[in-house]
Amino acid sequence: EIVMTQSPATLSVSPGERATLSCRASQSVSNNLAWYQQKPGQAPRLLIYDASTRATGIPARFSGSGSGTEFTLTISSLQSEDFAVYYCQQCGNWPPRFTFGQGTKVEIK
Amino acid sequence: EVQLVQSGAEVKKPGESLKISCKGSGYSFTTYWIGWVRQMPGKGLQWMGIIYPGDSDTRYSPSFQGQVTISADKSISTAYLQWSSLKASDTAVYYCARDLYSSGRYGMDVWGQGTTVTVSS
């Protein structure tokens, strides 16, 4: 099973600053990676699919990059509504084992 | 509007059976995979398995194989997750989500609101 490792576990950022979240796969997943945002009491929301494509309605301040085993989610200028937990998910192997990372919590500094 | 609507919260006793549902609308239910995701209290997301409602092809995470059953009734655009004998450790929120895999993209773009399952004696 492919293991997804996110870092850091918690990121303390001031509003308006840039946030960089990392996700590493234990073996290559090509660009078969998604990023999600989850706020307390809510379902996850797809931010990025195919490693770098923003989902419908996602603001341009969110961007994804990487391929193979190393991926990054960047939030260019954090807004108050961006403080949440972010998960990466590898989702392209077959038979499917679409594992999630353990999450990065972005909190207010 | 594309949406997935899940059944309501459940409180069960250990050993009881349970079947929760996820109804799709606003899109062709039979042409997208539906995945199930578990979130235990205060924890992260765990991918459980996936079903293609068009032909009921079903795949499970090894961690959940034999522990749950995923099924679908395409005639009513509904997917299901069921347990034959619940344990306290099944207490969690369960989400269904539409997977983009069949369209050649990678991610789960539409999520249900979640079903809270509480198992307690």
PDB file of C-alpha atoms in Angstrom:
ATOM      1  CA  GLU A   1       0.000   0.000   0.000  1.00  0.00           C
ATOM      2  CA  ILE A   2       1.252   3.480  -0.862  1.00  0.00           C
ATOM      3  CA  VAL A   3       1.829   5.578   2.246  1.00  0.00           C
ATOM      4  CA  MET A   4       1.240   9.325   2.069  1.00  0.00           C
ATOM      5  CA  THR A   5       3.148  11.494   4.540  1.00  0.00           C
ATOM      6  CA  GLN A   6       2.240  15.133   5.093  1.00  0.00           C
ATOM      7  CA  SER A   7       4.363  17.767   6.731  1.00  0.00           C
ATOM      8  CA  PRO A   8       4.256  19.654   8.922  1.00  0.00           C
ATOM      9  CA  ALA A   9       1.506  18.302  11.144  1.00  0.00           C
ATOM     10  CA  THR A  10       0.627  21.855  12.181  1.00  0.00           C
ATOM     11  CA  LEU A  11       1.478  25.091  10.433  1.00  0.00           C
ATOM     12  CA  SER A  12       1.070  28.421  12.231  1.00  0.00           C
ATOM     13  CA  VAL A  13       0.625  31.276   9.796  1.00  0.00           C
ATOM     14  CA  SER A  14      -0.496  34.900  10.044  1.00  0.00           C
ATOM     15  CA  PRO A  15      -3.316  36.130   7.784  1.00  0.00           C
ATOM     16  CA  GLY A  16      -1.910  37.444   4.519  1.00  0.00           C
ATOM     17  CA  GLU A  17       1.169  35.233   4.690  1.00  0.00           C
ATOM     18  CA  ARG A  18       2.046  32.365   2.382  1.00  0.00           C
ATOM     19  CA  ALA A  19       1.556  28.763   3.477  1.00  0.00           C
ATOM     20  CA  THR A  20       3.385  25.808   1.961  1.00  0.00           C
ATOM     21  CA  LEU A  21       2.186  22.282   2.724  1.00  0.00           C
ATOM     22  CA  SER A  22       4.055  19.143   1.682  1.00  0.00           C
ATOM     23  CA  CYS A  23       2.935  15.637   0.811  1.00  0.00           C
ATOM     24  CA  ARG A  24       5.253  12.749   0.050  1.00  0.00           C
ATOM     25  CA  ALA A  25       4.308   9.357  -1.429  1.00  0.00           C
ATOM     26  CA  SER A  26       6.182   6.164  -0.548  1.00  0.00           C
ATOM     27  CA  GLN A  27       6.339   5.356  -4.274  1.00  0.00           C
ATOM     28  CA  SER A  28       5.569   7.244  -7.441  1.00  0.00           C
ATOM     29  CA  VAL A  29       1.923   8.188  -7.994  1.00  0.00           C
ATOM     30  CA  SER A  30       2.616  10.195 -11.155  1.00  0.00           C
ATOM     31  CA  ASN A  31       0.245  13.205 -10.991  1.00  0.00           C
ATOM     32  CA  ASN A  32      -2.578  11.160  -9.481  1.00  0.00           C
ATOM     33  CA  LEU A  33      -2.960  13.334  -6.418  1.00  0.00           C
ATOM     34  CA  ALA A  34      -5.689  15.462  -4.901  1.00  0.00           C
ATOM     35  CA  TRP A  35      -5.809  18.034  -2.089  1.00  0.00           C
ATOM     36  CA  TYR A  36      -8.785  18.632   0.193  1.00  0.00           C
ATOM     37  CA  GLN A  37      -9.715  21.209   2.792  1.00  0.00           C
ATOM     38  CA  GLN A  38     -11.783  20.281   5.819  1.00  0.00           C
ATOM     39  CA  LYS A  39     -13.240  22.645   8.391  1.00  0.00           C
ATOM     40  CA  PRO A  40     -14.651  21.491  11.736  1.00  0.00           C
ATOM     41  CA  GLY A  41     -18.015  19.796  11.397  1.00  0.00           C
ATOM     42  CA  GLN A  42     -17.928  19.900   7.599  1.00  0.00           C
ATOM     43  CA  ALA A  43     -17.275  17.404   4.837  1.00  0.00           C
ATOM     44  CA  PRO A  44     -13.965  17.682   2.990  1.00  0.00           C
ATOM     45  CA  ARG A  45     -13.881  19.919  -0.077  1.00  0.00           C
ATOM     46  CA  LEU A  46     -11.829  19.181  -3.173  1.00  0.00           C
ATOM     47  CA  LEU A  47      -9.300  21.937  -3.851  1.00  0.00           C
ATOM     48  CA  ILE A  48      -6.888  20.453  -6.364  1.00  0.00           C
ATOM     49  CA  TYR A  49      -7.071  17.388  -8.593  1.00  0.00           C
ATOM     50  CA  ASP A  50      -4.496  15.867 -10.927  1.00  0.00           C
ATOM     51  CA  ALA A  51      -1.866  17.412  -8.627  1.00  0.00           C
ATOM     52  CA  SER A  52      -2.193  20.930 -10.038  1.00  0.00           C
ATOM     53  CA  THR A  53      -5.693  21.648 -11.406  1.00  0.00           C
ATOM     54  CA  ARG A  54      -7.954  23.778  -9.253  1.00  0.00           C
ATOM     55  CA  ALA A  55     -11.429  22.389  -8.746  1.00  0.00           C
ATOM     56  CA  THR A  56     -14.473  24.429  -9.715  1.00  0.00           C
ATOM     57  CA  GLY A  57     -14.884  27.555  -7.608  1.00  0.00           C
ATOM     58  CA  ILE A  58     -11.523  27.313  -5.851  1.00  0.00           C
ATOM     59  CA  PRO A  59      -9.766  30.681  -5.536  1.00  0.00           C
ATOM     60  CA  ALA A  60      -6.546  31.277  -7.454  1.00  0.00           C
ATOM     61  CA  ARG A  61      -4.578  31.693  -4.203  1.00  0.00           C
ATOM     62  CA  PHE A  62      -4.595  27.896  -3.948  1.00  0.00           C
ATOM     63  CA  SER A  63      -2.086  26.122  -6.161  1.00  0.00           C
ATOM     64  CA  GLY A  64      -0.728  22.602  -6.358  1.00  0.00           C
ATOM     65  CA  SER A  65       2.514  21.328  -7.805  1.00  0.00           C
ATOM     66  CA  GLY A  66       4.679  18.243  -7.995  1.00  0.00           C
ATOM     67  CA  SER A  67       4.683  14.788  -9.511  1.00  0.00           C
ATOM     68  CA  GLY A  68       6.059  11.379  -8.703  1.00  0.00           C
ATOM     69  CA  THR A  69       6.585  11.334  -4.945  1.00  0.00           C
ATOM     70  CA  GLU A  70       6.789  14.996  -3.908  1.00  0.00           C
ATOM     71  CA  PHE A  71       3.838  17.384  -3.910  1.00  0.00           C
ATOM     72  CA  THR A  72       3.123  20.835  -2.581  1.00  0.00           C
ATOM     73  CA  LEU A  73      -0.013  22.823  -1.846  1.00  0.00           C
ATOM     74  CA  THR A  74       0.591  26.569  -1.657  1.00  0.00           C
ATOM     75  CA  ILE A  75      -1.819  29.154  -0.328  1.00  0.00           C
ATOM     76  CA  SER A  76      -0.399  32.430  -1.535  1.00  0.00           C
ATOM     77  CA  SER A  77      -2.031  34.804   0.946  1.00  0.00           C
ATOM     78  CA  LEU A  78      -3.959  33.214   3.766  1.00  0.00           C
ATOM     79  CA  GLN A  79      -7.472  34.450   4.385  1.00  0.00           C
ATOM     80  CA  SER A  80      -9.393  33.891   7.603  1.00  0.00           C
ATOM     81  CA  GLU A  81     -11.535  31.229   5.933  1.00  0.00           C
ATOM     82  CA  ASP A  82      -8.447  29.178   4.982  1.00  0.00           C
ATOM     83  CA  PHE A  83      -7.638  28.070   8.512  1.00  0.00           C
ATOM     84  CA  ALA A  84      -8.534  24.392   8.361  1.00  0.00           C
ATOM     85  CA  VAL A  85      -7.062  20.915   7.979  1.00  0.00           C
ATOM     86  CA  TYR A  86      -5.672  19.935   4.588  1.00  0.00           C
ATOM     87  CA  TYR A  87      -5.325  16.388   3.285  1.00  0.00           C
ATOM     88  CA  CYS A  88      -3.581  14.961   0.270  1.00  0.00           C
ATOM     89  CA  GLN A  89      -4.804  11.739  -1.361  1.00  0.00           C
ATOM     90  CA  GLN A  90      -3.175   9.541  -3.936  1.00  0.00           C
ATOM     91  CA  CYS A  91      -5.889   8.258  -6.255  1.00  0.00           C
ATOM     92  CA  GLY A  92      -4.626   6.631  -9.407  1.00  0.00           C
ATOM     93  CA  ASN A  93      -3.311   3.162  -8.666  1.00  0.00           C
ATOM     94  CA  TRP A  94      -5.294   0.133  -9.765  1.00  0.00           C
ATOM     95  CA  PRO A  95      -6.646  -1.902  -8.071  1.00  0.00           C
ATOM     96  CA  PRO A  96      -7.533   1.166  -6.089  1.00  0.00           C
ATOM     97  CA  ARG A  97      -5.988   1.901  -2.710  1.00  0.00           C
ATOM     98  CA  PHE A  98      -6.671   5.640  -2.671  1.00  0.00           C
ATOM     99  CA  THR A  99      -4.904   6.469   0.577  1.00  0.00           C
ATOM    100  CA  PHE A 100      -4.948   9.822   2.372  1.00  0.00           C
ATOM    101  CA  GLY A 101      -2.153  11.593   4.172  1.00  0.00           C
ATOM    102  CA  GLN A 102      -2.626  12.218   7.888  1.00  0.00           C
ATOM    103  CA  GLY A 103      -3.420  15.899   7.387  1.00  0.00           C
ATOM    104  CA  THR A 104      -1.846  19.303   8.051  1.00  0.00           C
ATOM    105  CA  LYS A 105      -3.648  21.719  10.322  1.00  0.00           C
ATOM    106  CA  VAL A 106      -3.202  25.352   9.316  1.00  0.00           C
ATOM    107  CA  GLU A 107      -3.796  27.538  12.343  1.00  0.00           C
ATOM    108  CA  ILE A 108      -3.689  31.228  13.069  1.00  0.00           C
ATOM    109  CA  LYS A 109      -0.343  32.469  14.366  1.00  0.00           C
TER     110      LYS A 109
ATOM    111  CA  GLU B   1     -27.071  20.794  -8.869  1.00  0.00           C
ATOM    112  CA  VAL B   2     -24.841  17.764  -8.395  1.00  0.00           C
ATOM    113  CA  GLN B   3     -25.213  16.414  -4.884  1.00  0.00           C
ATOM    114  CA  LEU B   4     -24.938  13.377  -2.659  1.00  0.00           C
ATOM    115  CA  VAL B   5     -27.340  13.169   0.260  1.00  0.00           C
ATOM    116  CA  GLN B   6     -26.628  10.701   3.031  1.00  0.00           C
ATOM    117  CA  SER B   7     -28.956   9.095   5.528  1.00  0.00           C
ATOM    118  CA  GLY B   8     -29.218  10.382   9.062  1.00  0.00           C
ATOM    119  CA  ALA B   9     -27.239   9.714  12.213  1.00  0.00           C
ATOM    120  CA  GLU B  10     -27.451   6.279  13.787  1.00  0.00           C
ATOM    121  CA  VAL B  11     -27.002   5.031  17.352  1.00  0.00           C
ATOM    122  CA  LYS B  12     -26.512   1.299  17.610  1.00  0.00           C
ATOM    123  CA  LYS B  13     -25.397  -1.357  20.077  1.00  0.00           C
ATOM    124  CA  PRO B  14     -22.397  -3.638  19.537  1.00  0.00           C
ATOM    125  CA  GLY B  15     -23.348  -6.672  17.469  1.00  0.00           C
ATOM    126  CA  GLU B  16     -26.199  -4.940  15.649  1.00  0.00           C
ATOM    127  CA  SER B  17     -26.340  -4.572  11.884  1.00  0.00           C
ATOM    128  CA  LEU B  18     -26.575  -1.319   9.975  1.00  0.00           C
ATOM    129  CA  LYS B  19     -26.925  -0.041   6.416  1.00  0.00           C
ATOM    130  CA  ILE B  20     -26.416   3.639   5.591  1.00  0.00           C
ATOM    131  CA  SER B  21     -27.168   5.246   2.268  1.00  0.00           C
ATOM    132  CA  CYS B  22     -25.926   7.881  -0.160  1.00  0.00           C
ATOM    133  CA  LYS B  23     -28.292   9.171  -2.862  1.00  0.00           C
ATOM    134  CA  GLY B  24     -26.929  10.932  -5.897  1.00  0.00           C
ATOM    135  CA  SER B  25     -28.722  13.506  -8.023  1.00  0.00           C
ATOM    136  CA  GLY B  26     -27.990  16.020 -10.741  1.00  0.00           C
ATOM    137  CA  TYR B  27     -25.633  13.779 -12.726  1.00  0.00           C
ATOM    138  CA  SER B  28     -25.415  10.341 -14.346  1.00  0.00           C
ATOM    139  CA  PHE B  29     -25.098   8.167 -11.246  1.00  0.00           C
ATOM    140  CA  THR B  30     -24.061   5.073 -13.198  1.00  0.00           C
ATOM    141  CA  THR B  31     -20.976   6.605 -14.808  1.00  0.00           C
ATOM    142  CA  TYR B  32     -19.002   7.772 -11.778  1.00  0.00           C
ATOM    143  CA  TRP B  33     -17.417   5.697  -9.036  1.00  0.00           C
ATOM    144  CA  ILE B  34     -18.666   6.375  -5.493  1.00  0.00           C
ATOM    145  CA  GLY B  35     -16.156   6.084  -2.649  1.00  0.00           C
ATOM    146  CA  TRP B  36     -16.657   5.752   1.101  1.00  0.00           C
ATOM    147  CA  VAL B  37     -14.412   7.461   3.639  1.00  0.00           C
ATOM    148  CA  ARG B  38     -14.253   7.000   7.405  1.00  0.00           C
ATOM    149  CA  GLN B  39     -13.325   9.679   9.914  1.00  0.00           C
ATOM    150  CA  MET B  40     -13.022   8.496  13.492  1.00  0.00           C
ATOM    151  CA  PRO B  41     -13.484  11.084  16.246  1.00  0.00           C
ATOM    152  CA  GLY B  42     -10.693  13.657  16.133  1.00  0.00           C
ATOM    153  CA  LYS B  43      -8.810  11.728  13.446  1.00  0.00           C
ATOM    154  CA  GLY B  44      -8.005  11.948   9.755  1.00  0.00           C
ATOM    155  CA  LEU B  45      -9.642  10.544   6.653  1.00  0.00           C
ATOM    156  CA  GLN B  46      -9.471   6.841   5.782  1.00  0.00           C
ATOM    157  CA  TRP B  47     -10.374   5.533   2.347  1.00  0.00           C
ATOM    158  CA  MET B  48     -12.589   2.456   2.694  1.00  0.00           C
ATOM    159  CA  GLY B  49     -13.549   1.400  -0.782  1.00  0.00           C
ATOM    160  CA  ILE B  50     -15.268   2.284  -4.013  1.00  0.00           C
ATOM    161  CA  ILE B  51     -18.126   1.093  -6.213  1.00  0.00           C
ATOM    162  CA  TYR B  52     -19.066   1.697  -9.829  1.00  0.00           C
ATOM    163  CA  PRO B  53     -22.884   1.805  -9.805  1.00  0.00           C
ATOM    164  CA  GLY B  54     -23.090   1.028 -13.525  1.00  0.00           C
ATOM    165  CA  ASP B  55     -22.045  -2.589 -12.986  1.00  0.00           C
ATOM    166  CA  SER B  56     -21.524  -2.756  -9.173  1.00  0.00           C
ATOM    167  CA  ASP B  57     -17.787  -3.392  -9.558  1.00  0.00           C
ATOM    168  CA  THR B  58     -16.575  -2.929  -5.968  1.00  0.00           C
ATOM    169  CA  ARG B  59     -13.071  -2.598  -4.555  1.00  0.00           C
ATOM    170  CA  TYR B  60     -12.039  -2.394  -0.908  1.00  0.00           C
ATOM    171  CA  SER B  61      -9.104  -1.110   1.070  1.00  0.00           C
ATOM    172  CA  PRO B  62      -7.357  -4.105   2.663  1.00  0.00           C
ATOM    173  CA  SER B  63      -8.077  -2.483   6.044  1.00  0.00           C
ATOM    174  CA  PHE B  64     -11.819  -2.697   5.448  1.00  0.00           C
ATOM    175  CA  GLN B  65     -12.149  -5.848   3.323  1.00  0.00           C
ATOM    176  CA  GLY B  66     -14.441  -8.266   5.143  1.00  0.00           C
ATOM    177  CA  GLN B  67     -15.449  -5.618   7.711  1.00  0.00           C
ATOM    178  CA  VAL B  68     -18.025  -3.786   5.625  1.00  0.00           C
ATOM    179  CA  THR B  69     -20.030  -4.284   2.449  1.00  0.00           C
ATOM    180  CA  ILE B  70     -20.436  -1.626  -0.220  1.00  0.00           C
ATOM    181  CA  SER B  71     -23.324  -1.917  -2.654  1.00  0.00           C
ATOM    182  CA  ALA B  72     -25.454   0.197  -4.960  1.00  0.00           C
ATOM    183  CA  ASP B  73     -28.939   0.261  -6.490  1.00  0.00           C
ATOM    184  CA  LYS B  74     -28.637   2.154  -9.739  1.00  0.00           C
ATOM    185  CA  SER B  75     -32.388   2.202 -10.228  1.00  0.00           C
ATOM    186  CA  ILE B  76     -32.671   4.678  -7.349  1.00  0.00           C
ATOM    187  CA  SER B  77     -29.193   6.259  -7.686  1.00  0.00           C
ATOM    188  CA  THR B  78     -28.179   5.132  -4.217  1.00  0.00           C
ATOM    189  CA  ALA B  79     -25.015   3.624  -2.786  1.00  0.00           C
ATOM    190  CA  TYR B  80     -24.836   1.820   0.523  1.00  0.00           C
ATOM    191  CA  LEU B  81     -22.377   0.949   3.253  1.00  0.00           C
ATOM    192  CA  GLN B  82     -23.317  -1.829   5.618  1.00  0.00           C
ATOM    193  CA  TRP B  83     -22.119  -3.737   8.641  1.00  0.00           C
ATOM    194  CA  SER B  84     -23.340  -7.140   9.792  1.00  0.00           C
ATOM    195  CA  SER B  85     -22.050  -6.833  13.345  1.00  0.00           C
ATOM    196  CA  LEU B  86     -21.005  -3.421  14.628  1.00  0.00           C
ATOM    197  CA  LYS B  87     -18.188  -2.818  17.082  1.00  0.00           C
ATOM    198  CA  ALA B  88     -17.528   0.186  19.281  1.00  0.00           C
ATOM    199  CA  SER B  89     -14.534   0.948  17.066  1.00  0.00           C
ATOM    200  CA  ASP B  90     -16.913   1.552  14.138  1.00  0.00           C
ATOM    201  CA  THR B  91     -17.965   4.808  15.817  1.00  0.00           C
ATOM    202  CA  ALA B  92     -17.133   7.472  13.243  1.00  0.00           C
ATOM    203  CA  VAL B  93     -18.460   9.823  10.610  1.00  0.00           C
ATOM    204  CA  TYR B  94     -18.802   8.130   7.231  1.00  0.00           C
ATOM    205  CA  TYR B  95     -18.709  10.125   4.007  1.00  0.00           C
ATOM    206  CA  CYS B  96     -19.588   9.112   0.500  1.00  0.00           C
ATOM    207  CA  ALA B  97     -18.015  11.007  -2.374  1.00  0.00           C
ATOM    208  CA  ARG B  98     -18.068  10.993  -6.159  1.00  0.00           C
ATOM    209  CA  ASP B  99     -14.764   9.887  -7.621  1.00  0.00           C
ATOM    210  CA  LEU B 100     -13.479  11.343 -10.873  1.00  0.00           C
ATOM    211  CA  TYR B 101     -11.501   8.207 -11.813  1.00  0.00           C
ATOM    212  CA  SER B 102     -13.833   7.124 -14.636  1.00  0.00           C
ATOM    213  CA  SER B 103     -13.389  10.507 -16.299  1.00  0.00           C
ATOM    214  CA  GLY B 104      -9.609  10.191 -16.313  1.00  0.00           C
ATOM    215  CA  ARG B 105      -9.063  12.636 -13.465  1.00  0.00           C
ATOM    216  CA  TYR B 106      -7.899  12.046  -9.930  1.00  0.00           C
ATOM    217  CA  GLY B 107      -9.882  13.269  -6.935  1.00  0.00           C
ATOM    218  CA  MET B 108     -13.278  13.140  -5.218  1.00  0.00           C
ATOM    219  CA  ASP B 109     -15.229  16.215  -6.235  1.00  0.00           C
ATOM    220  CA  VAL B 110     -18.655  15.953  -4.619  1.00  0.00           C
ATOM    221  CA  TRP B 111     -19.136  14.841  -1.029  1.00  0.00           C
ATOM    222  CA  GLY B 112     -22.119  13.844   1.024  1.00  0.00           C
ATOM    223  CA  GLN B 113     -22.765  15.634   4.292  1.00  0.00           C
ATOM    224  CA  GLY B 114     -21.607  12.642   6.331  1.00  0.00           C
ATOM    225  CA  THR B 115     -23.426  10.105   8.482  1.00  0.00           C
ATOM    226  CA  THR B 116     -22.479   9.849  12.139  1.00  0.00           C
ATOM    227  CA  VAL B 117     -22.536   6.301  13.443  1.00  0.00           C
ATOM    228  CA  THR B 118     -22.291   5.784  17.190  1.00  0.00           C
ATOM    229  CA  VAL B 119     -21.891   2.278  18.563  1.00  0.00           C
ATOM    230  CA  SER B 120     -22.271   2.005  22.308  1.00  0.00           C
ATOM    231  CA  SER B 121     -23.716  -0.414  24.804  1.00  0.00           C
TER     232      SER B 121
END
